[in-house]
Coordinates of C-alpha atoms in Angstrom, one line a residue:
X47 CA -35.4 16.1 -9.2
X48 CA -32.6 13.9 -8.3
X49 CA -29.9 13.4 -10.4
X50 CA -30.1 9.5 -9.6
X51 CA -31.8 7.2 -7.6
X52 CA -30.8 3.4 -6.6
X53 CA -33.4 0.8 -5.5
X54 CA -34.1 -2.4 -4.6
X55 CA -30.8 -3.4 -3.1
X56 CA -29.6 -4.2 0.2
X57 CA -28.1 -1.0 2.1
X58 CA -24.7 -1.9 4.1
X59 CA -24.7 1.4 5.7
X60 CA -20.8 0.3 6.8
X61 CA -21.8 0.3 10.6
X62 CA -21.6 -3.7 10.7
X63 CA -25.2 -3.6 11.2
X64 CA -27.5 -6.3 9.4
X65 CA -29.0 -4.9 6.3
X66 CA -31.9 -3.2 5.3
X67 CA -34.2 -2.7 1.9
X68 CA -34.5 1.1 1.0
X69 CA -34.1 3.3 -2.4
X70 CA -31.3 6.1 -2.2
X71 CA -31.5 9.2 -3.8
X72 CA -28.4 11.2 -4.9
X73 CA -28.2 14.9 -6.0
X74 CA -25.1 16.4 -7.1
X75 CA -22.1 14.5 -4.6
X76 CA -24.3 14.0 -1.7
X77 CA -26.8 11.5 -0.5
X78 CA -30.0 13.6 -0.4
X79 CA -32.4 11.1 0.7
X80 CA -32.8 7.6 2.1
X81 CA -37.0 6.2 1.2
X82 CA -39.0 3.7 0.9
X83 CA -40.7 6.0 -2.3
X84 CA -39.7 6.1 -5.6
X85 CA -38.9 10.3 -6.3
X86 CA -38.0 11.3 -9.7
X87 CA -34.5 11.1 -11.0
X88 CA -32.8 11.9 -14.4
X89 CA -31.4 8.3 -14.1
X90 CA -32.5 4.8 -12.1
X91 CA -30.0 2.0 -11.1
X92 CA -32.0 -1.2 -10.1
X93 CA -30.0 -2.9 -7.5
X94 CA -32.1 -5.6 -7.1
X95 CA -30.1 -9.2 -6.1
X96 CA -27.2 -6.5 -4.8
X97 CA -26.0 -5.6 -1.6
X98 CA -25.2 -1.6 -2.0
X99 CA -22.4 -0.7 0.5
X100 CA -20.6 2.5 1.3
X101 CA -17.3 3.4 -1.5
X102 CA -14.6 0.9 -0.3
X103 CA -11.5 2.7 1.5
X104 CA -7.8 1.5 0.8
X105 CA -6.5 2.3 3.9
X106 CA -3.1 1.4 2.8
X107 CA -2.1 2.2 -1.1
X108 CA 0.7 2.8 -3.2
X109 CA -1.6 4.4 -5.9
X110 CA 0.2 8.2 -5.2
X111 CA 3.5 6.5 -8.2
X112 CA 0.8 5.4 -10.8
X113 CA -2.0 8.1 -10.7
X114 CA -0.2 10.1 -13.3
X115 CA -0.1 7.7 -15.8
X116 CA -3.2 5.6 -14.6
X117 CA -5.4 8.4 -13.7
X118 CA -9.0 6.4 -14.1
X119 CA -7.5 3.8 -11.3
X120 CA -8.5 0.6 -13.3
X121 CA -7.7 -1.9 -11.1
X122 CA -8.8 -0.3 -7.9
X123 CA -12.2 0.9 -9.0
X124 CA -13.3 -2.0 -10.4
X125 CA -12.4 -3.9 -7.0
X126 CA -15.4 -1.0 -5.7
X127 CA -12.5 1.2 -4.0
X128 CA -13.7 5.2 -4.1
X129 CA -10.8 6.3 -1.9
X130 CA -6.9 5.7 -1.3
X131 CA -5.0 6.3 1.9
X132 CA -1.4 6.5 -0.1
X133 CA 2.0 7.9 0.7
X134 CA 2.8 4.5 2.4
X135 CA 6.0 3.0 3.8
X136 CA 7.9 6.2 3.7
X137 CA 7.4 6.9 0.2
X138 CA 5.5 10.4 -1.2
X139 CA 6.5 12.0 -4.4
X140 CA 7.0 14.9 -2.7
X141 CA 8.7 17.6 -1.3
X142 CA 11.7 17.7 -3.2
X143 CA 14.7 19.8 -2.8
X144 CA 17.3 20.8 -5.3
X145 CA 20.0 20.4 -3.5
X146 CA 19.8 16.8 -2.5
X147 CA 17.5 16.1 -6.0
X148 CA 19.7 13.2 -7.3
X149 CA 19.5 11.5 -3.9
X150 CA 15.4 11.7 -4.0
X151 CA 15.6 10.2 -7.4
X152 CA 18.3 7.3 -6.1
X153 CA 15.5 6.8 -3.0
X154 CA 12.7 6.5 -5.8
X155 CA 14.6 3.9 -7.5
X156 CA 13.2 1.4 -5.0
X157 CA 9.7 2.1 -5.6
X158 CA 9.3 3.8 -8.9
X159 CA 11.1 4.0 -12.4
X160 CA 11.2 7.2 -14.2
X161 CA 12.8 8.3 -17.5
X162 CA 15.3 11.1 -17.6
X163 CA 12.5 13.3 -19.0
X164 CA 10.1 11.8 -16.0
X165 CA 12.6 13.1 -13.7
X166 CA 13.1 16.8 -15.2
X167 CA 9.7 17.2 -14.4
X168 CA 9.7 15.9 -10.9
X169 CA 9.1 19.3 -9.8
X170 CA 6.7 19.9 -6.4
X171 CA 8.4 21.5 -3.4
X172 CA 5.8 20.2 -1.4
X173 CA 3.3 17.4 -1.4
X174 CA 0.0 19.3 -1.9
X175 CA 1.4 21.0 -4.8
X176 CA 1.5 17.5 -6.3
X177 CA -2.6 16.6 -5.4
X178 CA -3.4 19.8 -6.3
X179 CA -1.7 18.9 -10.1
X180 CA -3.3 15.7 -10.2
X181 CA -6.8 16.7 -9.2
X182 CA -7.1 19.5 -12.0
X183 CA -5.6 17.0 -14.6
X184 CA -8.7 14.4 -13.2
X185 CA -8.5 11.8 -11.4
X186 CA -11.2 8.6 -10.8
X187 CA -11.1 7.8 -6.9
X188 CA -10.6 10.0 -4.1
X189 CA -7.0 10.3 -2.8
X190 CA -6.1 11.2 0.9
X191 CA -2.2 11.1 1.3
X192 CA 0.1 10.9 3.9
X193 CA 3.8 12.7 4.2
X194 CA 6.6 9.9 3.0
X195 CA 9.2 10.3 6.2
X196 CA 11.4 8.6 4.0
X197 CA 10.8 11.3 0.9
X198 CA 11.1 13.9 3.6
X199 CA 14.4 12.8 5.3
X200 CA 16.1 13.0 1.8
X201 CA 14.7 15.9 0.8
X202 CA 16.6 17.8 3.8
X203 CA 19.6 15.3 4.7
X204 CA 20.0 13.6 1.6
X205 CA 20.4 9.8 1.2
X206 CA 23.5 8.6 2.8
X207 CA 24.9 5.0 2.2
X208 CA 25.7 4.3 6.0
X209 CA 22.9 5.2 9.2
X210 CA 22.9 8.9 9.7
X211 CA 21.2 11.3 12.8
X212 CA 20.2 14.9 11.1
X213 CA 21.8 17.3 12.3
X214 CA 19.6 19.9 14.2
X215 CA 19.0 22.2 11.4
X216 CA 18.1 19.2 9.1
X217 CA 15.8 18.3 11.9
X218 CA 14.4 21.6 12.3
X219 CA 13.3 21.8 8.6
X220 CA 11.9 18.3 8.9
X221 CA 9.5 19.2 11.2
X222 CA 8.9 22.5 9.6
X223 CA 7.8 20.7 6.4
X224 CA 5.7 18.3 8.3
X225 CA 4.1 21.2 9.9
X226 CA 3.4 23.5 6.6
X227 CA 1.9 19.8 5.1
X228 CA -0.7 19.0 7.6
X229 CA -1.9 22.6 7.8
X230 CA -2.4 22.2 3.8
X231 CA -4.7 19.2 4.5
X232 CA -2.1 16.1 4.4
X233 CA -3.6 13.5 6.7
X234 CA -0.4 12.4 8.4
X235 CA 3.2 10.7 8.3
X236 CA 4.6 7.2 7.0
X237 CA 7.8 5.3 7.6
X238 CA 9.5 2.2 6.2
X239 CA 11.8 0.8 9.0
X240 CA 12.8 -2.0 7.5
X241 CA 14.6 0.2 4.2
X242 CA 16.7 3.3 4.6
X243 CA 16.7 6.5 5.3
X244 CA 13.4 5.2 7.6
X245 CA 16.0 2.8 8.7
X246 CA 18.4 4.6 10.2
X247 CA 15.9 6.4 12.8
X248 CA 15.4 5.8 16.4
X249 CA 12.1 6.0 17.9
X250 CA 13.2 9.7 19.5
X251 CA 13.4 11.1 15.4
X252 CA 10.1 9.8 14.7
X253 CA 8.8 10.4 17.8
X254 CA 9.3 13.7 17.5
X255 CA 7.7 14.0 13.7
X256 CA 5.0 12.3 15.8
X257 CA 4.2 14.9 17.6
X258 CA 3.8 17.2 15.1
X259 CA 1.4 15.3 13.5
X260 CA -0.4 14.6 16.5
X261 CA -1.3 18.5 17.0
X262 CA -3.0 18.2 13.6
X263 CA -4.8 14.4 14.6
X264 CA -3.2 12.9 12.0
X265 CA -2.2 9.6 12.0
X266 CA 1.1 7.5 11.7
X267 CA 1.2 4.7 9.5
X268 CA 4.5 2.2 10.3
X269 CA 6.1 -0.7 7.8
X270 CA 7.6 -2.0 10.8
X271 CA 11.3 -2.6 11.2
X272 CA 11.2 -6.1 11.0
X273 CA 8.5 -8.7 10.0
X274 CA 9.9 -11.5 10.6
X275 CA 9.3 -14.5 12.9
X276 CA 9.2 -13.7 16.6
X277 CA 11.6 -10.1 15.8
X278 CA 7.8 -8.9 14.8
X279 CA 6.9 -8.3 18.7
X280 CA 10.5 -6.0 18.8
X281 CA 9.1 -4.2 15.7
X282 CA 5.9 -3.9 17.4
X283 CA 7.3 -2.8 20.6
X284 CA 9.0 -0.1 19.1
X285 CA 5.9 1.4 17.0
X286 CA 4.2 1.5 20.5
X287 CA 6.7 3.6 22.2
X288 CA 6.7 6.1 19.3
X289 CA 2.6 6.0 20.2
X290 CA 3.3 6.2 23.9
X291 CA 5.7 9.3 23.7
X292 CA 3.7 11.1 20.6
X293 CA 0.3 10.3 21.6
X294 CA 0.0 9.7 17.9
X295 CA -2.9 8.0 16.1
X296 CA -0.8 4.5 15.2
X297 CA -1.4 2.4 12.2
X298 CA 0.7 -1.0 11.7
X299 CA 1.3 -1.1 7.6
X300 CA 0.2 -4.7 6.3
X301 CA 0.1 -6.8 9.3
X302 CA 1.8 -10.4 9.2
X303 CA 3.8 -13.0 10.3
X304 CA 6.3 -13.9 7.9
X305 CA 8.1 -17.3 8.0
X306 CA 8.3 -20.0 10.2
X307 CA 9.5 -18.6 13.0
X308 CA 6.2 -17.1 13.0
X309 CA 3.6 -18.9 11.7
X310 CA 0.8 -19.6 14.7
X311 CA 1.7 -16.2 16.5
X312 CA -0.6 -14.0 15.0
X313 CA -3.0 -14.3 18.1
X314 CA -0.3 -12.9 20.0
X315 CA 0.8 -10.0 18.6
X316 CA -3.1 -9.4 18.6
X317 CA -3.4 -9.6 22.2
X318 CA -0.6 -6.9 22.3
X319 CA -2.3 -4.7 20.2
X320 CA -5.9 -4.7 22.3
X321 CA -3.4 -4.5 25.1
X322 CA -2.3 -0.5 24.2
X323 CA -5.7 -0.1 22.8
X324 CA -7.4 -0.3 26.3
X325 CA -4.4 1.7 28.0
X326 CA -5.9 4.7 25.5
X327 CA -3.1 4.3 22.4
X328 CA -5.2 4.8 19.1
X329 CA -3.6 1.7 17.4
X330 CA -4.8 -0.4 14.6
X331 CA -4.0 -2.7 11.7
X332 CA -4.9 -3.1 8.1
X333 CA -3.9 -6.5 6.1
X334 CA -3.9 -7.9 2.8
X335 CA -5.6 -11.0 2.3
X336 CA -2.9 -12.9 0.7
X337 CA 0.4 -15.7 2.2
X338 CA 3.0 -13.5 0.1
X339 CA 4.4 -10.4 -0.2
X340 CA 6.1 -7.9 -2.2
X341 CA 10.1 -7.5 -2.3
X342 CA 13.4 -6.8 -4.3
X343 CA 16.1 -9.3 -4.7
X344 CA 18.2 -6.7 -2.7
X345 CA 17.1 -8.6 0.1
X346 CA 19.2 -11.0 -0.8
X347 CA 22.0 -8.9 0.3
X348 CA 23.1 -8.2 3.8
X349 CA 22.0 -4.6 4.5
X350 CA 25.2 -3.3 5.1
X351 CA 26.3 -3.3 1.6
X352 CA 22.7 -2.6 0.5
X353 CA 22.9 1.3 1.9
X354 CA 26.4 1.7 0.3
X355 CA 24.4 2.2 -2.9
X356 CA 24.6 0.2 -6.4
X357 CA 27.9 1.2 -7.5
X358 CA 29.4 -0.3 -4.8
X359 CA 28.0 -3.2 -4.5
X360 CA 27.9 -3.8 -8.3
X361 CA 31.7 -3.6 -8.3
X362 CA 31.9 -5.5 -5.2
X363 CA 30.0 -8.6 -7.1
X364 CA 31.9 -8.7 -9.5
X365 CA 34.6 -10.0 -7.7
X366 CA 34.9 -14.0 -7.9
X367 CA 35.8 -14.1 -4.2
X368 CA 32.8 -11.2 -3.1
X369 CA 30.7 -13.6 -5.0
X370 CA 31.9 -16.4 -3.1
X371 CA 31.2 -14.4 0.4
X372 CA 28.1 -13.3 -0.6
X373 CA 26.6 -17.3 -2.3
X374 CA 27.6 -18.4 1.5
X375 CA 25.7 -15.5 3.1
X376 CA 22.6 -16.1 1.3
X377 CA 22.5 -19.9 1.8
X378 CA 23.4 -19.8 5.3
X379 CA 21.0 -16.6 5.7
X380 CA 17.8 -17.6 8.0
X381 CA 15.9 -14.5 6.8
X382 CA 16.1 -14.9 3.7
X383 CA 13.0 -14.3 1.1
X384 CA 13.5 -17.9 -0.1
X385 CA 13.6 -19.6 3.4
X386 CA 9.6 -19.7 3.3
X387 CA 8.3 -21.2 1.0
X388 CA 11.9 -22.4 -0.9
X389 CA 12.8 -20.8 -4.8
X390 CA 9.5 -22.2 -6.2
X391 CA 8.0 -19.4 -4.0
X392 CA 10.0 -16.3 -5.0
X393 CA 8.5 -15.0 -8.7
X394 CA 10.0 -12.3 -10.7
X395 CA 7.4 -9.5 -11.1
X396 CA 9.1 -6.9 -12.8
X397 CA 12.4 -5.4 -13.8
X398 CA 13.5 -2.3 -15.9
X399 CA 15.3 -3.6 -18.5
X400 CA 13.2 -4.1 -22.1
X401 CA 13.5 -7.5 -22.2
X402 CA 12.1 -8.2 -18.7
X403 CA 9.2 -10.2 -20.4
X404 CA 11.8 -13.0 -20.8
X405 CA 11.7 -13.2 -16.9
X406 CA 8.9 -12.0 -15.4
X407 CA 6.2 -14.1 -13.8
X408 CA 9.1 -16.8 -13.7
X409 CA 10.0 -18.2 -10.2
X410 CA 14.0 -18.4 -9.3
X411 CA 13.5 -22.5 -9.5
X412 CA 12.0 -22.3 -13.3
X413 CA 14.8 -19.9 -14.0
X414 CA 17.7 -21.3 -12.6
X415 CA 16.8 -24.4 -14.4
X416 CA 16.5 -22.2 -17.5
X417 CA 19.8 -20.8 -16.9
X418 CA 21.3 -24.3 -15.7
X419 CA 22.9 -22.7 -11.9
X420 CA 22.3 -23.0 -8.4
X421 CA 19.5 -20.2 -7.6
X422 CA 21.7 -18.7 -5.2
X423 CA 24.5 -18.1 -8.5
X424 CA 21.3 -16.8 -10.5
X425 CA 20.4 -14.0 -7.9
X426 CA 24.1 -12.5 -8.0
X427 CA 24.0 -12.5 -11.7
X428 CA 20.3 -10.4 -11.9
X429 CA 21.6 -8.1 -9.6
X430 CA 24.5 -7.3 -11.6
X431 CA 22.6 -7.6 -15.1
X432 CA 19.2 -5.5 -14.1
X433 CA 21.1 -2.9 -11.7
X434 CA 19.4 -4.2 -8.6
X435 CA 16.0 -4.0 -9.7
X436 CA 14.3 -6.6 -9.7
X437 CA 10.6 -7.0 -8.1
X438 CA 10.1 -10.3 -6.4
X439 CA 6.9 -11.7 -5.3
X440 CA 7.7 -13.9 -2.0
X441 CA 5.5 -16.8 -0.3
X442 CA 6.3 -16.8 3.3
X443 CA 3.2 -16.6 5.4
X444 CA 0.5 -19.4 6.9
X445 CA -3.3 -19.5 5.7
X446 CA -4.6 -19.8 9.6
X447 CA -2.7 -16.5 10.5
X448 CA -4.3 -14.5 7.2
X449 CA -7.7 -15.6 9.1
X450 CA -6.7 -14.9 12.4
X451 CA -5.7 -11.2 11.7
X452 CA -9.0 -10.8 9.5
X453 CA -11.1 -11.9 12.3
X454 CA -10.2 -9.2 14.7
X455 CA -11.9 -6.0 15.2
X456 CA -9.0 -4.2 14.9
X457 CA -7.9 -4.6 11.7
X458 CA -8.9 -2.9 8.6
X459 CA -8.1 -3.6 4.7
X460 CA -5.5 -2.9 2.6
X461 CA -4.2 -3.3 -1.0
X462 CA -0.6 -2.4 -0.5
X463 CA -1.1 -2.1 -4.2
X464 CA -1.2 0.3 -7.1
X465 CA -3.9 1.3 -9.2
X466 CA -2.6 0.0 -12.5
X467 CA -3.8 -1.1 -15.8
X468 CA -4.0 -4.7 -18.2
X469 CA -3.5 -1.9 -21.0
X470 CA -0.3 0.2 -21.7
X471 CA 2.4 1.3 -19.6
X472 CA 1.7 -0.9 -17.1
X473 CA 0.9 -4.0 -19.0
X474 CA 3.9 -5.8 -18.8
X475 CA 4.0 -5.9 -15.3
X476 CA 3.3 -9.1 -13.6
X477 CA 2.3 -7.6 -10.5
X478 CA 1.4 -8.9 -7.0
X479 CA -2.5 -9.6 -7.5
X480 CA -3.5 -7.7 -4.4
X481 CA -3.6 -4.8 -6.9
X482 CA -6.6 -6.0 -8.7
X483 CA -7.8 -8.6 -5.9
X484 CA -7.8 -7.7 -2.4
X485 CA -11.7 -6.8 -1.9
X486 CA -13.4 -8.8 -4.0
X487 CA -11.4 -11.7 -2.5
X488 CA -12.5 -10.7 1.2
X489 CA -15.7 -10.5 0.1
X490 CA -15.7 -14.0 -1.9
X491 CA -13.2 -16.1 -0.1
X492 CA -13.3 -15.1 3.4
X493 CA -17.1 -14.0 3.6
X494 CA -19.1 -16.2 0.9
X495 CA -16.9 -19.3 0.8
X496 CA -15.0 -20.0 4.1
X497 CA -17.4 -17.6 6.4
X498 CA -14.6 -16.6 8.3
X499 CA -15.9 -12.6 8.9
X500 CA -19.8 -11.8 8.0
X501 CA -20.4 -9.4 5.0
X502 CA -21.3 -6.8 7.3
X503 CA -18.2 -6.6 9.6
X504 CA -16.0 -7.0 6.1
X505 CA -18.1 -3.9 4.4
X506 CA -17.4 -2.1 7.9
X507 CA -13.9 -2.8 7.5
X508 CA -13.7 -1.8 4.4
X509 CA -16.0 1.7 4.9
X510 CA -16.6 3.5 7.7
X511 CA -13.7 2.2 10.3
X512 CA -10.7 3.0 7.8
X513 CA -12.7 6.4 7.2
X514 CA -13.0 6.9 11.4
X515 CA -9.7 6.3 11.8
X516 CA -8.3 8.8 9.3
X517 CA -11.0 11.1 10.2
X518 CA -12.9 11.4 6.8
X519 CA -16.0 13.2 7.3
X520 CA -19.2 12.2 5.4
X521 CA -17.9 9.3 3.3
X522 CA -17.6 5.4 4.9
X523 CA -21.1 5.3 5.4
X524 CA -24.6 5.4 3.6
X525 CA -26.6 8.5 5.3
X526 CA -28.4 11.5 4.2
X527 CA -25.7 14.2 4.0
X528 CA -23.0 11.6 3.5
X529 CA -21.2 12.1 0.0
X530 CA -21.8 9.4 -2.7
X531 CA -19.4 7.0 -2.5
X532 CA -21.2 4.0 -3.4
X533 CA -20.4 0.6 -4.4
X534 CA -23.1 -2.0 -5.8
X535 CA -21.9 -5.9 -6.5
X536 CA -23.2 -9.0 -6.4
X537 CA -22.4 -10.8 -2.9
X538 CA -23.3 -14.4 -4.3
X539 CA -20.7 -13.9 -7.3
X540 CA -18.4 -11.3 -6.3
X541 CA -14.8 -12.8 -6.5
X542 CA -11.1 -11.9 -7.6
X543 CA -9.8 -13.0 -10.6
X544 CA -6.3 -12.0 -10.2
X545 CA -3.8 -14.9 -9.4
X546 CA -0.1 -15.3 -8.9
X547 CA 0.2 -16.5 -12.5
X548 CA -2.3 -14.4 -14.1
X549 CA -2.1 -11.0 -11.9
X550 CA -3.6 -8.8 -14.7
X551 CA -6.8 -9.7 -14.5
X552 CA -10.5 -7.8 -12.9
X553 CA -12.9 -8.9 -10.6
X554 CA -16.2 -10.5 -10.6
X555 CA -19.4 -9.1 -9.3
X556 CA -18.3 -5.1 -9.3
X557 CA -22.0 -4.1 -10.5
X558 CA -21.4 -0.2 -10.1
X559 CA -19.1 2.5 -8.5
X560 CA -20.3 5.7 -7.8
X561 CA -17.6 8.3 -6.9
X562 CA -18.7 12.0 -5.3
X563 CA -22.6 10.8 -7.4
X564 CA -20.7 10.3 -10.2
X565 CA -20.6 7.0 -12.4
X566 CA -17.0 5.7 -12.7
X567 CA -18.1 1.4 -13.3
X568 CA -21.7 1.2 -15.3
X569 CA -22.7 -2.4 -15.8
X570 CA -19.5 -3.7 -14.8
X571 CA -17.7 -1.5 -17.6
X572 CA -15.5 1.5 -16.6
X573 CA -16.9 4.7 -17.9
X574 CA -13.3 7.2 -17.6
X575 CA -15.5 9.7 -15.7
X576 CA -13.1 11.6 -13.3
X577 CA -15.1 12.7 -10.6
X578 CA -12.3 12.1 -7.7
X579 CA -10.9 14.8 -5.0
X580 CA -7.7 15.5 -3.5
X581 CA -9.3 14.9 -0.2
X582 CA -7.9 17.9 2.5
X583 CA -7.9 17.0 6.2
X584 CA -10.2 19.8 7.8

């Protein structure tokens, strides 16, 4: 007997190909049979006025800093996401190394805020170790990580305040690590070349991680050095050559064209894509559906002083004539986060004081007329008051170039969010709403609404390309054999609820989620089952 059988929906096997009405039986964490009959099954799921589609893939997720204290994935399961591509833009939360600990835990300030008694137990000496953990603890989606090259440069070299080259035995151990990782099942590397220590490589460093990773097949995923207006196709250039001299499997992080500069190029950074892609570099895209971004008001700051670290830079504020410089630099800055949509378009999302309710979901306009200054005297003053963290949401980017990227075959999905929660820890949060919105919006917005991709090519997007491109076996797609990763929504009222104002808030439409043939979203309700895998590249 099967353990459960779904009919009466419409299958979306994730190949792109048009529908088709069949009844699928499941039996333990496999598809067992694809029919037009009705066998016997300990439980039925009428699909009927659904489209049933292979477990969505987050090919690019930040979900690896929240899974401990979010384990049943709230906000990505009830989007219909089964799996998570994380350790993204150079960021893993392992290895770490004692003797350059307090540097790793500096690093994870930008992405992460731990307690004191967090950080005692920020123990695993390599990144398995930590999927291993979280797995036997239980876990709701699937999780297939990537090695942080940022995590990993610390980790050996620690995290110097001015551009550094690792010395050979650094280097040495790098690779080493790298090595040891992707024979333990770690599906490739990341970097960040916009933040340091990702910063402060040249393409030979990476190049040579590259390779590494490329005798395993895993892939590379870059956040590229620079995003912004035509310094994009530099950015771009340079991920290539790291592809051309690695023979690496390349993914661009969270494709874009930010700011005006920009806006209207997307086509042709495109066209330079499909240009390596016929010339035999594996090279794709993924995207978040969304004009704005995530940042830090560090941004604010020229670089420079950035990577000498808060304490000087805090001191250096303080200074009525450094405040002076720095008021000047920010208003005369052309790459600034507020020269895109002006201070109505940069929102607080978070900061780690107790009090930060008073200013999150506020935008630098509302609360510099709050505060009664300039916006550009109100930025100095948060980062001296909140330490440099504070989490901005910025508007900088052109509706017609979101489509544009969508359209093209090329390019996958990707949250560039965590899973989080509307309920405890991370409730106060007001987060970008690509963590509860990015695939039910592609599949209301852009499919139902404006027609801009068809519901097949999104679900193949979203399934079986992000899974070929990893090289996940048996899951992005619905065949016998094929593990149960199954999503079942309603395609004439699936939608994302989550806006810029109201970020905590779930989709419409999310029927049912089935992860490894287990229930994880009955009815629309979450059930806490915790059926997900540390997935292992094999």
């Amino acid at each position: 007997m099967l353990d459960i059988l779904i009919k009466n929906g419409k299958i979306y096997n994730g190949s792109g190909r048009l529908p088709y009405k069949k009844n699928i039986g499941i039996k333990g964490d496999r598809i067992e049979i694809i029919t037009s009959d009705e066998p016997p099954a300990s439980k039925l799921i009428d699909a009927i006025d659904s489209a049933i589609s292979p477990g969505f893939i987050d090919i690019h997720s930040h979900t690896d800093f929240s899974i401990k204290d979010n384990p049943e994935a709230e906000s990505k399961v009830m989007q219909g996401i089964t799996t998570e591509v994380v350790g993204m833009c150079g960021f893993s939360p392992a290895p770490t190394n004692g003797n350059y600990f307090n540097d790793l835990m500096d690093y994870f300030n930008n992405t992460i805020t731990l307690s004191k008694e967090e950080k005692l137990q920020w123990h695993w000496k390599n990144l398995y170790e930590f999927y291993e953990e979280i797995e036997k603890k239980g876990i709701s989606v699937n999780l297939a990580p990537l090695l942080g090259y940022g995590t990993l440069r610390v980790a050996y070299s620690g995290f110097s305040k001015t551009p550094n080259t690792l010395l050979p035995e650094q280097q040495k151990k790098i690779l080493y690590q790298i090595e040891k990782e992707m024979e333990a099942g770690i599906w490739g590397v990341s970097t960040a070349l916009e933040y340091p220590p990702c910063s402060y490589c040249d393409v030979e460093e990476i190049a040579k991680a590259c390779k590494v990773v490329k005798r395993f097949n895993g892939i590379y995923s870059t956040h590229m050095r620079n995003e912004h207006g035509k310094k994009i196709f530099t950015s771009l250039e340079e991920a290539i050559k790291v592809a051309q001299i690695s023979g690496v499997n390349l993914e661009i992080a969270h494709l874009k064209v930010a700011f005006k500069e920009g806006w209207g190029k997307a086509s042709e950074i495109l066209n330079r894509i499909h240009q390596e892609r016929k010339r035999g570099i594996e090279i794709n895209a993924d995207q978040y559906p969304y004009t704005a971004w995530g940042s830090s008001i560090l941004d604010f700051l020229p670089k420079n002083i950035v990577y000498k670290g808060i304490k000087y830079w805090r001191n250096y504020l303080l200074k009525k004539e450094n405040r002076k410089e720095i008021i000047r630099f920010i208003k005369n800055n052309l790459e600034g986060p507020e020269k895109g949509m002006g201070w109505e378009g940069v929102i607080i999302a978070n900061t780690k004081t107790k009090n930060n309710e008073v200013i999150v979901g506020k935008s630098m306009h509302e609360l510099s007329i709050i505060r009664k200054m300039e916006p550009e005297e109100l930025i100095i003053d948060l980062l001296i008051e909140k330490e440099g963290y504070v989490k901005l949401i910025v508007s900088c980017m052109k509706e017609e170039d979101v489509k544009t990227i969508l359209k093209d075959s090329l390019v996958m999905i990707g949250s560039d969010g965590r899973a989080v929660s509307p309920h405890g820890k991370f409730s106060k949060i007001h987060y970008h709403p690509r963590y509860y919105g990015t695939f039910p919006r592609i599949l209301g917005k852009y499919v139902r609404e404006e027609k801009v991709i068809s519901l097949a090519e999104a679900i193949r997007k979203m399934t079986f390309m992000p899974a070929s491109k990893i090289g996940l076996k048996d899951r992005g797609q619905i065949t016998e054999g094929a593990f149960a990763d199954i999503v079942i929504f309603n395609p004439r009222s699936i939608i994302d609820n989550a806006t810029f104002v109201n970020p905590q808030r779930f989709s419409s439409g999310i029927k049912e989620v089935l992860v490894n043939g287990k229930i994880v979203v009955e009815k629309g309700e979450l059930t806490s089952s915790s059926p997900g895998k540390f997935l292992r590249r094999k």
